[in-house]
Structure formats: C-alpha cells, structure tokens
CSV table of N, CA and C in Angstrom, one decimal:
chain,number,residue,atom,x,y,z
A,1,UNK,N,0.8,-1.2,0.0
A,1,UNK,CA,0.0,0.0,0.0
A,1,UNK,C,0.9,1.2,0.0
A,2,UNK,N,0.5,2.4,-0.7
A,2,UNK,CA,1.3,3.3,-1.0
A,2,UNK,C,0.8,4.4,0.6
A,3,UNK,N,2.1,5.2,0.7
A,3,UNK,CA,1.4,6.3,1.8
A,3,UNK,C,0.0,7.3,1.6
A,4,UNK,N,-0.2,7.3,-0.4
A,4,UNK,CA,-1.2,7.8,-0.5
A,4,UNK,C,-2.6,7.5,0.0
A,5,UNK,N,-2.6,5.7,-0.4
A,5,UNK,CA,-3.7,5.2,0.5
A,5,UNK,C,-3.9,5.1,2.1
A,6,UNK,N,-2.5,4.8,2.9
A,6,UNK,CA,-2.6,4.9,4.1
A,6,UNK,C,-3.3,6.1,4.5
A,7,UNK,N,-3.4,7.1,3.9
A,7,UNK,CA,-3.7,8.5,4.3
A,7,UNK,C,-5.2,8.5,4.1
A,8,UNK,N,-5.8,7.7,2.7
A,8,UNK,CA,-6.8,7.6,2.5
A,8,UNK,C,-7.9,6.8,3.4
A,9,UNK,N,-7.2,5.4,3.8
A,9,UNK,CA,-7.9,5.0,4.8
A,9,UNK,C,-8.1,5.7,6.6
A,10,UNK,N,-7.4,6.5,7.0
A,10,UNK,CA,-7.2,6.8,7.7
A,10,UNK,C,-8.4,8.2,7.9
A,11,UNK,N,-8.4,9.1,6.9
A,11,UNK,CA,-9.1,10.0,6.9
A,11,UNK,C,-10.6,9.4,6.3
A,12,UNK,N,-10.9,8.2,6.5
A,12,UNK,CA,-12.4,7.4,6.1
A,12,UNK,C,-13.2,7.8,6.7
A,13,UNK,N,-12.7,7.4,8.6
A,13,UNK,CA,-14.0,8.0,9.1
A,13,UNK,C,-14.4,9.1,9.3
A,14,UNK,N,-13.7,10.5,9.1
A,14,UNK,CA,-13.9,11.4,9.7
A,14,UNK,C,-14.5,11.8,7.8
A,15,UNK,N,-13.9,11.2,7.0
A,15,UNK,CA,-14.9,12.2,6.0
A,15,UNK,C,-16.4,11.1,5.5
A,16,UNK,N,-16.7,10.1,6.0
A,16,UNK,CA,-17.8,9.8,6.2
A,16,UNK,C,-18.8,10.5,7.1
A,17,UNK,N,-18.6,11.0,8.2
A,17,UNK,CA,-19.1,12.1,8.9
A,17,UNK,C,-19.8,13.5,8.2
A,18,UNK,N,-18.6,13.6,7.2
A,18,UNK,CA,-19.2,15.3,6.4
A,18,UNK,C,-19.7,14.6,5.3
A,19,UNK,N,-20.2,12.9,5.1
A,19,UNK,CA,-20.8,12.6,3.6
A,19,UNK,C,-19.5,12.9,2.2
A,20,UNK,N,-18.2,12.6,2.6
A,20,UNK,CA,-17.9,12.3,1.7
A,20,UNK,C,-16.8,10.8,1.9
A,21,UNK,N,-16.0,11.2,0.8
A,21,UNK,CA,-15.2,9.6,0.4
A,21,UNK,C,-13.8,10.3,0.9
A,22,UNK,N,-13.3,8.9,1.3
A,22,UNK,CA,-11.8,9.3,2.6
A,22,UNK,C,-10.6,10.2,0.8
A,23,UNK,N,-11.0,9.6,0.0
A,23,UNK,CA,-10.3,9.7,-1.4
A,23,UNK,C,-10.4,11.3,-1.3
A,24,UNK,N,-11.6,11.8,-1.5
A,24,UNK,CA,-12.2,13.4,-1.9
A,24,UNK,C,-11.5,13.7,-0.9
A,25,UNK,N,-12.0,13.9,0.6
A,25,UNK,CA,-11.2,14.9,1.6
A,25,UNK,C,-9.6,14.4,1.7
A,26,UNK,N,-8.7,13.3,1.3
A,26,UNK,CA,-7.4,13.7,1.1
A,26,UNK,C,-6.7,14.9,-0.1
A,27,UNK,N,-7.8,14.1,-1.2
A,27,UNK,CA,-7.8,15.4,-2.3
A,27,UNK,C,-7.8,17.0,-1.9
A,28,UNK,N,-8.8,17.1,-1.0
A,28,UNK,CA,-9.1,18.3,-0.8
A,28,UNK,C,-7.9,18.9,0.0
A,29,UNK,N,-7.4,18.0,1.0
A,29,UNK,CA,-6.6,18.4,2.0
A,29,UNK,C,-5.6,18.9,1.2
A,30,UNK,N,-4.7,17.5,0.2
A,30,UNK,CA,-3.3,17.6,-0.6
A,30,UNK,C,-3.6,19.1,-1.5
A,31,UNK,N,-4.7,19.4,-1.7
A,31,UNK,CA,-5.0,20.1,-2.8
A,31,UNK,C,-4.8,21.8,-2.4
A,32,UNK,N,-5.0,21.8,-1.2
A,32,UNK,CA,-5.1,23.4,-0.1
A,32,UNK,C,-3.6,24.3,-1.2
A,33,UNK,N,-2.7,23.9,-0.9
A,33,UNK,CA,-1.8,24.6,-2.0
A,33,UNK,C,-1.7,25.3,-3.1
A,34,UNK,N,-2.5,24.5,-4.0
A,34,UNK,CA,-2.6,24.5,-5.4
A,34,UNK,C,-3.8,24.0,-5.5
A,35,UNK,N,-5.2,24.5,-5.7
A,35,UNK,CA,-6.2,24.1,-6.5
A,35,UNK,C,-6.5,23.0,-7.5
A,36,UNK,N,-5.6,23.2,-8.4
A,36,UNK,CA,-6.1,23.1,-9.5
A,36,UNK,C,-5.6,21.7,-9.1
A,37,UNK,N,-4.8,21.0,-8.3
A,37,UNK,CA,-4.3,19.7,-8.4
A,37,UNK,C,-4.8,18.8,-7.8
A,38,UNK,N,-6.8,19.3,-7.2
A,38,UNK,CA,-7.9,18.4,-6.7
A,38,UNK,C,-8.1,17.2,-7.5
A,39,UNK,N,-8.6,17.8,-8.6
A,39,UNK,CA,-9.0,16.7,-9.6
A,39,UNK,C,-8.7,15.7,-10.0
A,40,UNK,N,-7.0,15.9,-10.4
A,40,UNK,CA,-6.1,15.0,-11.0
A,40,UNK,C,-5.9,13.7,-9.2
A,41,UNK,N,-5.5,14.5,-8.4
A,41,UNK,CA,-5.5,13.4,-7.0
A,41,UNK,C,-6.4,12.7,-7.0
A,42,UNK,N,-7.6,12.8,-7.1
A,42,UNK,CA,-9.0,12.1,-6.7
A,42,UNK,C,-8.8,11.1,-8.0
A,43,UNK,N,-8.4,11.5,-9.2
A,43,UNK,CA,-8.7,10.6,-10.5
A,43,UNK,C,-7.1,9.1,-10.1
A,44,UNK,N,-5.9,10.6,-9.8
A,44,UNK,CA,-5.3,8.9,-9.6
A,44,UNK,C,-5.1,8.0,-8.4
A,45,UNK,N,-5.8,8.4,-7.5
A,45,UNK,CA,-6.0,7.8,-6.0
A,45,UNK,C,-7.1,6.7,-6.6
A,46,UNK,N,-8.3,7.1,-6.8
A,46,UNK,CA,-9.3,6.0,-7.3
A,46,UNK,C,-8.8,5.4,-8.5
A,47,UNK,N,-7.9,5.3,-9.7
A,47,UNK,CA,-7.3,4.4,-10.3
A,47,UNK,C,-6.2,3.6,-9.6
A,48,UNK,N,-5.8,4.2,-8.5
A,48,UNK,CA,-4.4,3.2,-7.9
A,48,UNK,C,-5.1,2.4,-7.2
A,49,UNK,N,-6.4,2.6,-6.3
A,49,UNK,CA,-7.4,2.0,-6.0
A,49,UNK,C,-8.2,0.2,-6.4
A,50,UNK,N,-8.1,1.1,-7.9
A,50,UNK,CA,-9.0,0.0,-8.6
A,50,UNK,C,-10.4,0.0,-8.1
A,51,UNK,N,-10.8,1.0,-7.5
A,51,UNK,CA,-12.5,0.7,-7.4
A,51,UNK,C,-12.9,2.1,-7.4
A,52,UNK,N,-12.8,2.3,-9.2
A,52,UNK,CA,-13.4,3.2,-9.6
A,52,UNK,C,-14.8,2.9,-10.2
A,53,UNK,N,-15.1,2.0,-10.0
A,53,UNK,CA,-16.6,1.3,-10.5
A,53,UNK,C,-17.5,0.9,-9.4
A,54,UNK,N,-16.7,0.8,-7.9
A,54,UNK,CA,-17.2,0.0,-7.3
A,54,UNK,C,-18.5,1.3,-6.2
C-alpha cells in the first residue's frame, strides 16, 4: 500500500461524517496549496485504488 492510501484509509471516518469519500477529503486536503491539483489526486487515487466502479 502506498502512503497515499494509508492516508486515505485513515481519513475514512472522519470524512464519512461530512458525507464524503476518505479519497475526496485527502484530495481536498493535498489540494489546499494548489487548487487546480484536486482533480487529478482524486482521479489517480481512485485508479491506484481500482475501485473506480465500485
């Protein structure tokens, strides 16, 4: 597992709480810097994932 996911699982519960996915609020977090680099995080977090269907 990469640190990316460790981070993802970690931040699960607390962004199930505000209704979102642990994926989005790491995005959001990593993202606070640079905007624009939300999108792309969430796209390749949920492909390193593999459960972009799921």
């Amino acid at each position: 597992m990469s640190i990316l996911n460790h981070l993802v699982n970690f931040l699960e519960p607390l962004a199930r709480l505000m209704g979102l996915d642990g994926v989005i609020l790491t995005a959001f977090l990593l993202g606070l810097p640079a905007n624009e680099t939300v999108v792309p995080i969430i796209i390749m977090t949920y492909l390193s994932k593999g459960s972009l269907l799921e």
